[in-house]
mmCIF file of C-alpha atoms and ligand atoms in Angstrom:
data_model
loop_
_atom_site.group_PDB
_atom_site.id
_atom_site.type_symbol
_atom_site.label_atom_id
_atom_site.label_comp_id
_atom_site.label_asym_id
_atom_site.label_seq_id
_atom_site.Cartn_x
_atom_site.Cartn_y
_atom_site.Cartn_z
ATOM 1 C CA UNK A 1 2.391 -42.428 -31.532
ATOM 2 C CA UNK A 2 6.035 -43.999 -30.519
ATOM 3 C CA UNK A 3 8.768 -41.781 -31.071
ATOM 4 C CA UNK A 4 12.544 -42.485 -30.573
ATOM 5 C CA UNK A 5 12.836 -39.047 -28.183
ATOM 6 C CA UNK A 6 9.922 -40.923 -26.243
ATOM 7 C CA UNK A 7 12.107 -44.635 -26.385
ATOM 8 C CA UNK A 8 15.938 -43.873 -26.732
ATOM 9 C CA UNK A 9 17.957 -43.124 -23.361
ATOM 10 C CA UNK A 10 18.437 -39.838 -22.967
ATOM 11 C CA UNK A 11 22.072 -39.880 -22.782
ATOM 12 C CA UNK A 12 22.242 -41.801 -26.708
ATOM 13 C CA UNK A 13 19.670 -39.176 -27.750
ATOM 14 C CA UNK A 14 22.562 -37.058 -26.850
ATOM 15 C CA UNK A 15 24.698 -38.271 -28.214
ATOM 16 C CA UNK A 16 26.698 -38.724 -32.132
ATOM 17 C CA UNK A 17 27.857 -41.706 -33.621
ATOM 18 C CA UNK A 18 31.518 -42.675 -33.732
ATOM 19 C CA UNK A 19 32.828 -40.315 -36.987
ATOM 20 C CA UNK A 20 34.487 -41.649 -39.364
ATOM 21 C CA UNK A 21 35.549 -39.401 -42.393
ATOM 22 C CA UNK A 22 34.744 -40.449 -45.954
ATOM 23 C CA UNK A 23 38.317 -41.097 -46.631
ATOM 24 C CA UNK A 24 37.202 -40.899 -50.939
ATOM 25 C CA UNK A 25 40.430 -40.185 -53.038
ATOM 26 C CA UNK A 26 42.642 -39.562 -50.154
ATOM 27 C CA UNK A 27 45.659 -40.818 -48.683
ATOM 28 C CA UNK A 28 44.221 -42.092 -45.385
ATOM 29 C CA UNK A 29 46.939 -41.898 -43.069
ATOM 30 C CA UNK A 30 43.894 -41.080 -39.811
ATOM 31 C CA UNK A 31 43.252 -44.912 -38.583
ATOM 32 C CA UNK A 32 46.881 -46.876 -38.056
ATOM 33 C CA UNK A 33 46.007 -48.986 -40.987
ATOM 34 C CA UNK A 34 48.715 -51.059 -42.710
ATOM 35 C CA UNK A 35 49.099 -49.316 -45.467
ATOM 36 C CA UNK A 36 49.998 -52.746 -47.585
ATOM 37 C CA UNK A 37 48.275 -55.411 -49.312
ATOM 38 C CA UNK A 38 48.868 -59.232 -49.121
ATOM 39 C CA UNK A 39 51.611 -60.595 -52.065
ATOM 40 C CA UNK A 40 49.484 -61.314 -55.053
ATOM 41 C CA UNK A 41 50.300 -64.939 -54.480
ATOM 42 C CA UNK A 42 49.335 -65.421 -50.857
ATOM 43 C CA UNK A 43 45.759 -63.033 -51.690
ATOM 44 C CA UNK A 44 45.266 -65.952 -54.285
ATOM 45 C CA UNK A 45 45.743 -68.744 -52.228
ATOM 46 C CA UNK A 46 43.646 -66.925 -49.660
ATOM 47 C CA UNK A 47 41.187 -66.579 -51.825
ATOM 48 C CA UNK A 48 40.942 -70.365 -53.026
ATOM 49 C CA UNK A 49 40.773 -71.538 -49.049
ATOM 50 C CA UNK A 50 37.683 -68.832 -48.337
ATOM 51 C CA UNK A 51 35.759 -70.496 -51.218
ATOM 52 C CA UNK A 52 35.769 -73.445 -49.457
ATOM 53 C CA UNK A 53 34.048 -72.076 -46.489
ATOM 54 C CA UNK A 54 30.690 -73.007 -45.317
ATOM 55 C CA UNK A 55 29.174 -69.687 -46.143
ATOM 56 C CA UNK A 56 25.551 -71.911 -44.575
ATOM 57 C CA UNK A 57 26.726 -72.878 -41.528
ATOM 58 C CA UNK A 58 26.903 -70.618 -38.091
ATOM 59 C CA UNK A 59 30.767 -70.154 -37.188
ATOM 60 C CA UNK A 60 31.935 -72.378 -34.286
ATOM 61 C CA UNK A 61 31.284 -70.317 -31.308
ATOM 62 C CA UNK A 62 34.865 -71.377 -29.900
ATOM 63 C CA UNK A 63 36.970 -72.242 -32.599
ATOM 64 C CA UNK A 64 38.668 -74.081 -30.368
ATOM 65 C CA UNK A 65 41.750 -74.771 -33.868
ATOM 66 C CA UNK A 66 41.821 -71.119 -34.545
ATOM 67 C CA UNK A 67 42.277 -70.321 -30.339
ATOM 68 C CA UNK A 68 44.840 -72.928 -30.222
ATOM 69 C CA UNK A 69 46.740 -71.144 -33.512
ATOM 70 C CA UNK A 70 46.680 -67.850 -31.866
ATOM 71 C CA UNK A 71 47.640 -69.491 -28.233
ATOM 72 C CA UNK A 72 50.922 -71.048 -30.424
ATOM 73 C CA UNK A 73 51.920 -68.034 -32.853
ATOM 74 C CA UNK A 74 51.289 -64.944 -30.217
ATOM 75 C CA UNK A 75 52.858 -66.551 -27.173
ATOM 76 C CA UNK A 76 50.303 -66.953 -25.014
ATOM 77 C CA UNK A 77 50.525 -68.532 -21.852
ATOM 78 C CA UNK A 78 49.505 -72.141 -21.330
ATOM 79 C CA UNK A 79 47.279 -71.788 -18.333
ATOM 80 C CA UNK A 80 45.232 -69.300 -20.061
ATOM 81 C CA UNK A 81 42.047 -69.047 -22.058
ATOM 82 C CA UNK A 82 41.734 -67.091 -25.020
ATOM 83 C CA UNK A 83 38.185 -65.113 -25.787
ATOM 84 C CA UNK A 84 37.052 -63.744 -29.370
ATOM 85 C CA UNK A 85 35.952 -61.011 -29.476
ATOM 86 C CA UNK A 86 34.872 -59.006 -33.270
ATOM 87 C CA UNK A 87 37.744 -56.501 -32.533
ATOM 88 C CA UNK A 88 38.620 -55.635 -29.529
ATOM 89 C CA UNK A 89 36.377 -52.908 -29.613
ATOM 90 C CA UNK A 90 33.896 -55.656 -29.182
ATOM 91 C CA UNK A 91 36.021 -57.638 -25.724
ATOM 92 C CA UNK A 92 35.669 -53.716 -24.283
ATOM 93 C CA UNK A 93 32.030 -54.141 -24.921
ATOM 94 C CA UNK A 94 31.843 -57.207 -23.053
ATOM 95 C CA UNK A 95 34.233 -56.765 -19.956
ATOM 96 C CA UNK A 96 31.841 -53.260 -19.314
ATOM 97 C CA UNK A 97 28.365 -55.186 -19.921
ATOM 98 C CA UNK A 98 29.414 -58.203 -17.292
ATOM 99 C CA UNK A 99 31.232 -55.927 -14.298
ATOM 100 C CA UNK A 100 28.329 -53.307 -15.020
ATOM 101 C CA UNK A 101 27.260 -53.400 -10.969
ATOM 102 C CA UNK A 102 24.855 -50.492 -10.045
ATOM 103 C CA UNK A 103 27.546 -48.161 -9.216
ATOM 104 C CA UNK A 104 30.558 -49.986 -10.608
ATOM 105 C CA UNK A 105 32.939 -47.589 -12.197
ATOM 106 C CA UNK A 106 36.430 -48.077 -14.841
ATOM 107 C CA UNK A 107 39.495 -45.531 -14.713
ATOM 108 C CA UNK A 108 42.034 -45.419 -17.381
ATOM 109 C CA UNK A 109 44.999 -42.366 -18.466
ATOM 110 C CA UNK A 110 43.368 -39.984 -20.384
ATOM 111 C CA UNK A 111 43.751 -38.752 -23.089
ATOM 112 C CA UNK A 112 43.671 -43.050 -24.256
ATOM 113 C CA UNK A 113 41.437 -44.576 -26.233
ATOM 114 C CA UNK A 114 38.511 -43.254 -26.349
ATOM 115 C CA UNK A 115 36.589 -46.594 -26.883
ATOM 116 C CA UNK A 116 37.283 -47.648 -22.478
ATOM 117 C CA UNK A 117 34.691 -44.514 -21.918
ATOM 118 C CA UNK A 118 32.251 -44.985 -24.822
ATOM 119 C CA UNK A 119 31.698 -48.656 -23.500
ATOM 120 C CA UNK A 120 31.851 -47.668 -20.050
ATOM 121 C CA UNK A 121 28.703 -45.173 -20.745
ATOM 122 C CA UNK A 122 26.938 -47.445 -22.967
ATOM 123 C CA UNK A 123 26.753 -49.953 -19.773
ATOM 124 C CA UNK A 124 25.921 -47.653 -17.255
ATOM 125 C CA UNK A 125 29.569 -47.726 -15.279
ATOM 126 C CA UNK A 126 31.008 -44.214 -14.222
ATOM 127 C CA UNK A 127 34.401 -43.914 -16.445
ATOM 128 C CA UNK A 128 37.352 -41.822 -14.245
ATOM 129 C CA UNK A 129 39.301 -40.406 -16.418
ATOM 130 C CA UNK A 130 43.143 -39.602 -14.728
ATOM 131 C CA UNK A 131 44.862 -37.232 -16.770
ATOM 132 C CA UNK A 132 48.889 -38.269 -17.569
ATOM 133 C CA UNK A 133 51.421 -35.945 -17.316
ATOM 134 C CA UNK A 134 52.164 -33.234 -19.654
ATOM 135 C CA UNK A 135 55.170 -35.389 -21.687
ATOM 136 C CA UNK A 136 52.036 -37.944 -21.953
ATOM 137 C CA UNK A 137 54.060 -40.054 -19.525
ATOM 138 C CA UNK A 138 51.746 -41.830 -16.848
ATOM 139 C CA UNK A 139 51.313 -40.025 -13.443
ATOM 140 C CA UNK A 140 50.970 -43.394 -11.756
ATOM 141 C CA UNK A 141 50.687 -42.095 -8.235
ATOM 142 C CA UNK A 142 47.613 -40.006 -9.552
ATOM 143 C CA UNK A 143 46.008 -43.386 -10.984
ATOM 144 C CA UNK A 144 46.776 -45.409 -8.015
ATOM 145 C CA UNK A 145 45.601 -42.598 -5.738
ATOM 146 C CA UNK A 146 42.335 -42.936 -8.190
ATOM 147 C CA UNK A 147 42.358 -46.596 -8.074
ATOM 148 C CA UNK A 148 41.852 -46.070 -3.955
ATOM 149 C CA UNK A 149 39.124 -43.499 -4.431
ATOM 150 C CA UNK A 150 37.235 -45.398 -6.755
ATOM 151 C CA UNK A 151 37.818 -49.031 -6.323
ATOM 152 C CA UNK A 152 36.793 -49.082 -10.144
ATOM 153 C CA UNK A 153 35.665 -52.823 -11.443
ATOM 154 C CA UNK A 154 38.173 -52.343 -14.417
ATOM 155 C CA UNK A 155 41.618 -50.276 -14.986
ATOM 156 C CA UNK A 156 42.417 -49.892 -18.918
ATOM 157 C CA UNK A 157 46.476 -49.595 -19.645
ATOM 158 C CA UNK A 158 46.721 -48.889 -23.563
ATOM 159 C CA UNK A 159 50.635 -50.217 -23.485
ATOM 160 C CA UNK A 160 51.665 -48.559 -25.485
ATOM 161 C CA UNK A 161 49.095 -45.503 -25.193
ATOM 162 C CA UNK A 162 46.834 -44.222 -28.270
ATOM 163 C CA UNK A 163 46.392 -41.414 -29.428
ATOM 164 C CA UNK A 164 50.265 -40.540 -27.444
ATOM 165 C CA UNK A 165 52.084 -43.411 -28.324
ATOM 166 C CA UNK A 166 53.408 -43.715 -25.072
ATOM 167 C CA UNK A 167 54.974 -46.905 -23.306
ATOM 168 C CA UNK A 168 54.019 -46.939 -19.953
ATOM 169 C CA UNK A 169 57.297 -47.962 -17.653
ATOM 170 C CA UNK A 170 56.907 -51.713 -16.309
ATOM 171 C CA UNK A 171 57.513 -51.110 -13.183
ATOM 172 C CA UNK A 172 54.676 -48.663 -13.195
ATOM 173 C CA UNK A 173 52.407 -50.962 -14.513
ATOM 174 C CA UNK A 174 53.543 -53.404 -11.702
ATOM 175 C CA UNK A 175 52.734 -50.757 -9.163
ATOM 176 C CA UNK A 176 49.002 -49.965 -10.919
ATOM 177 C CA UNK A 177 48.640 -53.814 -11.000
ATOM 178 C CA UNK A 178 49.556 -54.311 -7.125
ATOM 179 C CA UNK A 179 47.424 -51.114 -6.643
ATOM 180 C CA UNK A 180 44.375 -52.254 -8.104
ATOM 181 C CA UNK A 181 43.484 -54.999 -4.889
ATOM 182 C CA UNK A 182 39.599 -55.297 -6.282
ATOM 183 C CA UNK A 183 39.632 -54.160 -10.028
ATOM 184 C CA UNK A 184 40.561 -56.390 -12.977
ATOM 185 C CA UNK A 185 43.790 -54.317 -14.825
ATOM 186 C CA UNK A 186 43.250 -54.533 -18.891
ATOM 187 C CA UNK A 187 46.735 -54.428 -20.561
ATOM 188 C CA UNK A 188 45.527 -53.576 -24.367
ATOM 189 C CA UNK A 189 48.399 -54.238 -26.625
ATOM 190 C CA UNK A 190 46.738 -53.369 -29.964
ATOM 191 C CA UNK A 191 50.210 -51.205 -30.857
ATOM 192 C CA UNK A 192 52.434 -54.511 -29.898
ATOM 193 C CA UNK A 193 53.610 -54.988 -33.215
ATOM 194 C CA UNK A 194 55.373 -51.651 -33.604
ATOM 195 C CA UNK A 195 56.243 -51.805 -29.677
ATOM 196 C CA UNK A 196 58.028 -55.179 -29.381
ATOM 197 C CA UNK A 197 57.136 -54.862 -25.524
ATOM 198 C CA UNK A 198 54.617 -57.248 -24.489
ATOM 199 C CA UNK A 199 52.863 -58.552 -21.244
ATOM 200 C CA UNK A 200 51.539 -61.345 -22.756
ATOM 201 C CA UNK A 201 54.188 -64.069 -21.087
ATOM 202 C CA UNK A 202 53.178 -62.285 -17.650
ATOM 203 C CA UNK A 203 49.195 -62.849 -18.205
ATOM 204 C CA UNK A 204 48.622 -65.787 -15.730
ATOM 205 C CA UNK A 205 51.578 -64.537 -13.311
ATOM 206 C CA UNK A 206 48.636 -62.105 -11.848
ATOM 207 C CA UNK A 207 45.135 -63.058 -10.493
ATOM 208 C CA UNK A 208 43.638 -59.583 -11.726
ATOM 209 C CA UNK A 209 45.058 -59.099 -15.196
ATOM 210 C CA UNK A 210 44.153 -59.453 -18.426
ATOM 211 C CA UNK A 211 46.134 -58.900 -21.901
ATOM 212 C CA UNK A 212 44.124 -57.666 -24.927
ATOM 213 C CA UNK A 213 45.484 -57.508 -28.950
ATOM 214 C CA UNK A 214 44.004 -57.291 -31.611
ATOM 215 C CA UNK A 215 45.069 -58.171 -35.755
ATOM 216 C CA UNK A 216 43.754 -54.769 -36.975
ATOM 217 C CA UNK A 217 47.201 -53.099 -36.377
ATOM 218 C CA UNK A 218 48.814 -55.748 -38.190
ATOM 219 C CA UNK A 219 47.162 -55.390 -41.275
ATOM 220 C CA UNK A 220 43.750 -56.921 -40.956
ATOM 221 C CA UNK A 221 41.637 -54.409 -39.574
ATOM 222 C CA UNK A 222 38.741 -55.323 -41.901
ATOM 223 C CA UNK A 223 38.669 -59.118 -40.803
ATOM 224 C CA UNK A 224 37.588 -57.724 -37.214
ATOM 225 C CA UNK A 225 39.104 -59.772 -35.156
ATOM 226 C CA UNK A 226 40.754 -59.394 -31.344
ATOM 227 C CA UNK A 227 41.748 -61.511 -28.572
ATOM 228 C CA UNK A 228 42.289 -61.242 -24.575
ATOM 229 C CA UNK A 229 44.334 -63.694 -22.530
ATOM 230 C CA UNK A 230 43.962 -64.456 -19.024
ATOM 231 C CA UNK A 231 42.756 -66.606 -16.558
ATOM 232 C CA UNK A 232 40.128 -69.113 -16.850
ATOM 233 C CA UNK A 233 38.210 -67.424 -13.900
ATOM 234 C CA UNK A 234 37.983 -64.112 -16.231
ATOM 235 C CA UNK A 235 37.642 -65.507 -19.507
ATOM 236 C CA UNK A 236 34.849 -68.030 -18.649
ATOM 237 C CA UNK A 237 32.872 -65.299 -16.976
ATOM 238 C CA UNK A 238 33.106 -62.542 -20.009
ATOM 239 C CA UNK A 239 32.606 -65.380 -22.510
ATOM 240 C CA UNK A 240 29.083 -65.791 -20.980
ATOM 241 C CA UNK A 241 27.862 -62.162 -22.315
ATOM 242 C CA UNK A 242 29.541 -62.833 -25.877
ATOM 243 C CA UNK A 243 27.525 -62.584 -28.843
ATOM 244 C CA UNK A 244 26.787 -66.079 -29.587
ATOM 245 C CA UNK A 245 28.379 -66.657 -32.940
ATOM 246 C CA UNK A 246 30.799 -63.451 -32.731
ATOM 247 C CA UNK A 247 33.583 -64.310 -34.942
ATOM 248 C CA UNK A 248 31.614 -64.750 -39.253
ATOM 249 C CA UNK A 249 33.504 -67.963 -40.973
ATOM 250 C CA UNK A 250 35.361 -65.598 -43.748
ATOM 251 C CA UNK A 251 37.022 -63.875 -40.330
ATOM 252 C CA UNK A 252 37.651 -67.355 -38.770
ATOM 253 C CA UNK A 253 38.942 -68.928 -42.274
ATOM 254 C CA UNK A 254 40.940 -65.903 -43.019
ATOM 255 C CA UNK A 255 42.935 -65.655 -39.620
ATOM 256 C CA UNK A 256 43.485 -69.386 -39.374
ATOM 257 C CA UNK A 257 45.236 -69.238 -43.000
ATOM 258 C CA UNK A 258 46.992 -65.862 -42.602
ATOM 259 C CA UNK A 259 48.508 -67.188 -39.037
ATOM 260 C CA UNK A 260 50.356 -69.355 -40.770
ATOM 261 C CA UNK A 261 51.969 -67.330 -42.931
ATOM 262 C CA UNK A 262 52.658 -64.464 -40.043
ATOM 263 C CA UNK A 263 56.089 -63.551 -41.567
ATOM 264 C CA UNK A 264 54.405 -61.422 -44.231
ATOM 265 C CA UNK A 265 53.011 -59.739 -41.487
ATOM 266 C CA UNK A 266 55.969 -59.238 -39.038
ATOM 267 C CA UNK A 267 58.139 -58.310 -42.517
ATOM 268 C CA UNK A 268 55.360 -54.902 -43.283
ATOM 269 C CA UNK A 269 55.531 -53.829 -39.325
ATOM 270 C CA UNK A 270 59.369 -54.002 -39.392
ATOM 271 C CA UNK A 271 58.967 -51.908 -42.361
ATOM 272 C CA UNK A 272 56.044 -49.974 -41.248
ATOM 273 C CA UNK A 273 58.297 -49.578 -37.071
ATOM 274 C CA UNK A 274 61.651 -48.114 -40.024
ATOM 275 C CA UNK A 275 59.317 -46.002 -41.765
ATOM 276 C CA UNK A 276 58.273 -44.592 -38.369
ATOM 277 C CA UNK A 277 61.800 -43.476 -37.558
ATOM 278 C CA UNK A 278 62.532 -41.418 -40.532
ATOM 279 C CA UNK A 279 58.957 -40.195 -40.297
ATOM 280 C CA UNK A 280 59.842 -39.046 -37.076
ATOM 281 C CA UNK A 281 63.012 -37.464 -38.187
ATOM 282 C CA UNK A 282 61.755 -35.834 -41.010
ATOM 283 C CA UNK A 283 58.242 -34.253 -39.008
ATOM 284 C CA UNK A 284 60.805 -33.381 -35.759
ATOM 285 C CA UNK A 285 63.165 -30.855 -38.469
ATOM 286 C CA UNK A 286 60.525 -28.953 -39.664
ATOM 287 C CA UNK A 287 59.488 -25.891 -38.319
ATOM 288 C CA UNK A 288 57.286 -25.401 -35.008
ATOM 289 C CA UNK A 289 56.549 -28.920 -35.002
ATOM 290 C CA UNK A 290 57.081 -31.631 -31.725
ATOM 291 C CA UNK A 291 57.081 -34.969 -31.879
ATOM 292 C CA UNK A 292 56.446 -36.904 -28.935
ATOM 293 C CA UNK A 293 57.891 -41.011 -28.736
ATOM 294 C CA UNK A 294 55.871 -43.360 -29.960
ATOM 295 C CA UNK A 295 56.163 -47.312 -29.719
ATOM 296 C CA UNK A 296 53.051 -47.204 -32.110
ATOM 297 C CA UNK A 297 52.137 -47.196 -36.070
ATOM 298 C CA UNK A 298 51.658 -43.392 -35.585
ATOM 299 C CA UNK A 299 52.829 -40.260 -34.173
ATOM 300 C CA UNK A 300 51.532 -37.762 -31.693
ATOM 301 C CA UNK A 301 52.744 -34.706 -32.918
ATOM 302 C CA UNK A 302 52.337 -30.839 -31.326
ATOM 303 C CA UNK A 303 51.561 -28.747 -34.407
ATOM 304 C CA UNK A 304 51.243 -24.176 -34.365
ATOM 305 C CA UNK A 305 47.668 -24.953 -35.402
ATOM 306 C CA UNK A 306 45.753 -28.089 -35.543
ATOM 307 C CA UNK A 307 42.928 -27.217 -37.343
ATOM 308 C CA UNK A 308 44.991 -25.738 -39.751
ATOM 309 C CA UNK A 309 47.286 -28.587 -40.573
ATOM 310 C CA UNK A 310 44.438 -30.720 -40.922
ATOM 311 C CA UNK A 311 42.767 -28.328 -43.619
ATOM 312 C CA UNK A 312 46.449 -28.062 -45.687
ATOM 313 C CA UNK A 313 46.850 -31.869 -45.570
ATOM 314 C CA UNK A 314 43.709 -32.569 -46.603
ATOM 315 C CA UNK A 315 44.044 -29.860 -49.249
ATOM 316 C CA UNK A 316 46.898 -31.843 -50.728
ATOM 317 C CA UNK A 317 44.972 -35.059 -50.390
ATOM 318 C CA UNK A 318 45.862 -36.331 -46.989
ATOM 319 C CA UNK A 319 43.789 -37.349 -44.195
ATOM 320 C CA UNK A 320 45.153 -37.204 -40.361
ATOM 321 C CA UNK A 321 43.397 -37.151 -37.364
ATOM 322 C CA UNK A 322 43.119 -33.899 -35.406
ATOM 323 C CA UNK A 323 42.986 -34.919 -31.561
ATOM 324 C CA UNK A 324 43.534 -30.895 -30.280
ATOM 325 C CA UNK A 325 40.002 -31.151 -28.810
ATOM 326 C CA UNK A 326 40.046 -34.295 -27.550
ATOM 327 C CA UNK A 327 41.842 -33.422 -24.158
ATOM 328 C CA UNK A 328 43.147 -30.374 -22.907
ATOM 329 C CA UNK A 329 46.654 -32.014 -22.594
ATOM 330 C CA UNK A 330 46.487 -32.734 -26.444
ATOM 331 C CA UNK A 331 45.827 -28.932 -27.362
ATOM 332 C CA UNK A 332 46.961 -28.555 -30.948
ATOM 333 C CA UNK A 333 48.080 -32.154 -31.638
ATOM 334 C CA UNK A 334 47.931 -34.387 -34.687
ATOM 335 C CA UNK A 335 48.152 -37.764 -34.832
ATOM 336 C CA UNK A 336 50.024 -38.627 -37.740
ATOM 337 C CA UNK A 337 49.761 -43.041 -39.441
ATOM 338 C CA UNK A 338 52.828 -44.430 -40.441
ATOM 339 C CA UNK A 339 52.015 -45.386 -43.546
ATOM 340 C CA UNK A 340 54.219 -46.203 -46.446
ATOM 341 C CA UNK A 341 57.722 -44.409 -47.800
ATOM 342 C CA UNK A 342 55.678 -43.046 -50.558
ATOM 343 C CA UNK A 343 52.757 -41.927 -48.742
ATOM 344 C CA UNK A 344 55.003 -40.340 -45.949
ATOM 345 C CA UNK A 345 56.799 -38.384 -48.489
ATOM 346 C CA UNK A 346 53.442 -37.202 -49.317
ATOM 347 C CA UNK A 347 52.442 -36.490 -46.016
ATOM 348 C CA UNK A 348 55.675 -34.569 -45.316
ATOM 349 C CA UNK A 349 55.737 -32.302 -48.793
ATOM 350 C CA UNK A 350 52.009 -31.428 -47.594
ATOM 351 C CA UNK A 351 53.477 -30.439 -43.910
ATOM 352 C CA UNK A 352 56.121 -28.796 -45.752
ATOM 353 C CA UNK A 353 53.187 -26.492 -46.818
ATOM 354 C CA UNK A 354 51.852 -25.161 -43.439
ATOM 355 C CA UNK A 355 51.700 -21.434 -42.787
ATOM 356 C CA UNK A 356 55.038 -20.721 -40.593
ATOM 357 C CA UNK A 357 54.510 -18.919 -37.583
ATOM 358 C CA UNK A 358 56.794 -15.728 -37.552
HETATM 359 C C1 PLP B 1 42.618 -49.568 -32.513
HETATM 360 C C2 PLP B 1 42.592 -49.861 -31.058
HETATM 361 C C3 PLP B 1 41.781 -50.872 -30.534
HETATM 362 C C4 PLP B 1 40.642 -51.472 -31.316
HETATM 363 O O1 PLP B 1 40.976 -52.437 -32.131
HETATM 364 P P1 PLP B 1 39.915 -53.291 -32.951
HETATM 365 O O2 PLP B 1 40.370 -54.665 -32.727
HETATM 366 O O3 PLP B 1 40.052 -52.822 -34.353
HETATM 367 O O4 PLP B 1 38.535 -53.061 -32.397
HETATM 368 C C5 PLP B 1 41.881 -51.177 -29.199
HETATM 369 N N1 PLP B 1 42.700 -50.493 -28.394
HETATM 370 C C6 PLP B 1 43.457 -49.491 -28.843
HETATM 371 C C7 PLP B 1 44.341 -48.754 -27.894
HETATM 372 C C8 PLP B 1 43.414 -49.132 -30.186
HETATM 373 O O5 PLP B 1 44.121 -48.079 -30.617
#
């Protein structure tokens, strides 16, 4: 008899999958959606260019229309090449399958995002976690002094950081990148719409970087759909483990249309980067509570308790991620979405609940 214990890896049987909450009837304020919809007439007109997809056909494996679009609207340098990937969940999977050496390893700030080490162990490369400082700043002589140890195949730089919302200081970055003589630095941008910092101009100026974004941040996280700059000698290689037809048609379609009409977009993260301010305000003046900068669609914030926060928002209706267990440097932190003024008010009338400490 076959069994999946017999089969499965021991480290997946070990394992749980990803969680995501069922999010039923509440204000989800846990996943740095954008918390807005489309204009009624723009959803329509949407609407009447998807019907006229072929639904039959396999997508173009290179859209080589849509790659120019994005290569136009996001800045990208000339002499690069742009890869697909579904999300850039998806471009992680692929840079750790194709530098997966015996013995290859990645290193990244930690606490970050928690996809560089899920990857990592899914391809058999040894992730190095180096822990930032305490004001979730980076310690970038610890990571250079980790990039020497472990001459990993790939350096991750969430700029700015997730779950801290951190910024990382270019000149750091510039030191990591010189640093990193035989590893290929990632610069993920995924925040860059609430950061209005970006490496992008600067990803052909280097031989071993990347830059990474993705549209989920800007408001299409269910389209699935991220890119990665760089140099032909990197894209070419991690195009060769993509998923053939990786990108459907209605994602394709959809981002070709709504690139063209990117001002609807910028207008909801201005909104979304002034909502974050007052949110920021408003969270800092109440009791016990720390908030920590943040160049992203969120906030880190250092709560009395983080299990109990989470239990009295979600008693009022509102889900937020607790991240106290996820590092020991995040102890009792919440990570809070900006999401809109109404929502927010919400959000802060349920904080205004919490238990004070006295
Ligand atoms: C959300 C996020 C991503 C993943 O984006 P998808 O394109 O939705 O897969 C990548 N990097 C960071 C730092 C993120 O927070």
């Amino acid at each position: 008899m076959t069994t999946s214990q017999d089969i499965i890896r021991p480290d997946i049987l070990a394992m749980t999958s990803y969680p995501v909450p069922d999010s039923t009837g509440l204000i989800k304020l846990d996943a740095m959606e954008n918390p807005y919809s489309l204009p009624a007439d723009l959803a329509k007109a949407l609407g009447e260019h998807l019907a006229g997809v072929a639904l039959n056909r396999y997508p173009a494996p290179r859209p080589a229309a849509l790659i120019a679009k994005i290569k136009r609207t996001m800045n990208v340098p000339d002499t690069c090449d742009v890869l697909l990937g579904n999300g850039s969940d998806e471009l992680i999977s692929m840079m750790s399958v194709a530098c997966a050496k015996p013995g290859a390893k990645v290193v990244a700030p930690v606490p970050g995002f928690v996809m560089y080490e899920m990857s990592a162990r899914f391809a058999h490369l040894e992730f190095v976690g180096v822990p930032l400082k305490p004001d979730f700043t980076l310690d970038a002589d610890a990571l250079i002094a980790a990039i020497g140890e472990h001459a990993p195949a790939l350096v991750y730089l969430a700029y700015p950081n997730n779950p801290t919302g951190t910024l990382y200081d270019d000149a750091d970055i510039e030191r990591v990148i010189a640093a990193s003589k035989k590893s290929l630095v990632v610069i993920d941008e995924a925040y860059q719409p609430f950061a209005e910092k970006t490496w992008m101009p600067r990803a052909a100026e280097f031989d071993n970087v990347v830059v990474m974004r993705t549209v989920s941040k800007l408001g299409l996280a269910g389209i699935r759909l991220g890119y990665m700059a760089g140099r032909p000698a990197w894209i070419t290689q991690f195009d060769k483990v993509r998923p053939p037809y990786n990108i459907n048609v209605l994602t394709q379609a959809t981002a070709e249309f709504l690139l063209d009409h990117l001002d609807v977009l910028d207008a909801q993260a201005a909104e979304l980067r002034a909502q974050r301010t007052k949110l920021a305000r408003e969270v800092a003046a109440l009791p016990g509570m720390t908030v920590f900068p943040s160049a992203g669609n969120f906030l880190l914030v250092r709560v009395p308790d983080a299990a109990v926060a989470f239990e009295t928002l979600l008693t009022s209706r509102v889900l937020i991620k607790n991240v106290g267990k996820m590092h020991p440097l995040l102890a009792n932190c919440v990570r809070l979405t900006v999401g809109s003024a109404e929502e927010n008010a919400h959000m802060i009338a349920a904080l205004k609940k919490l238990p004070t400490l006295d």
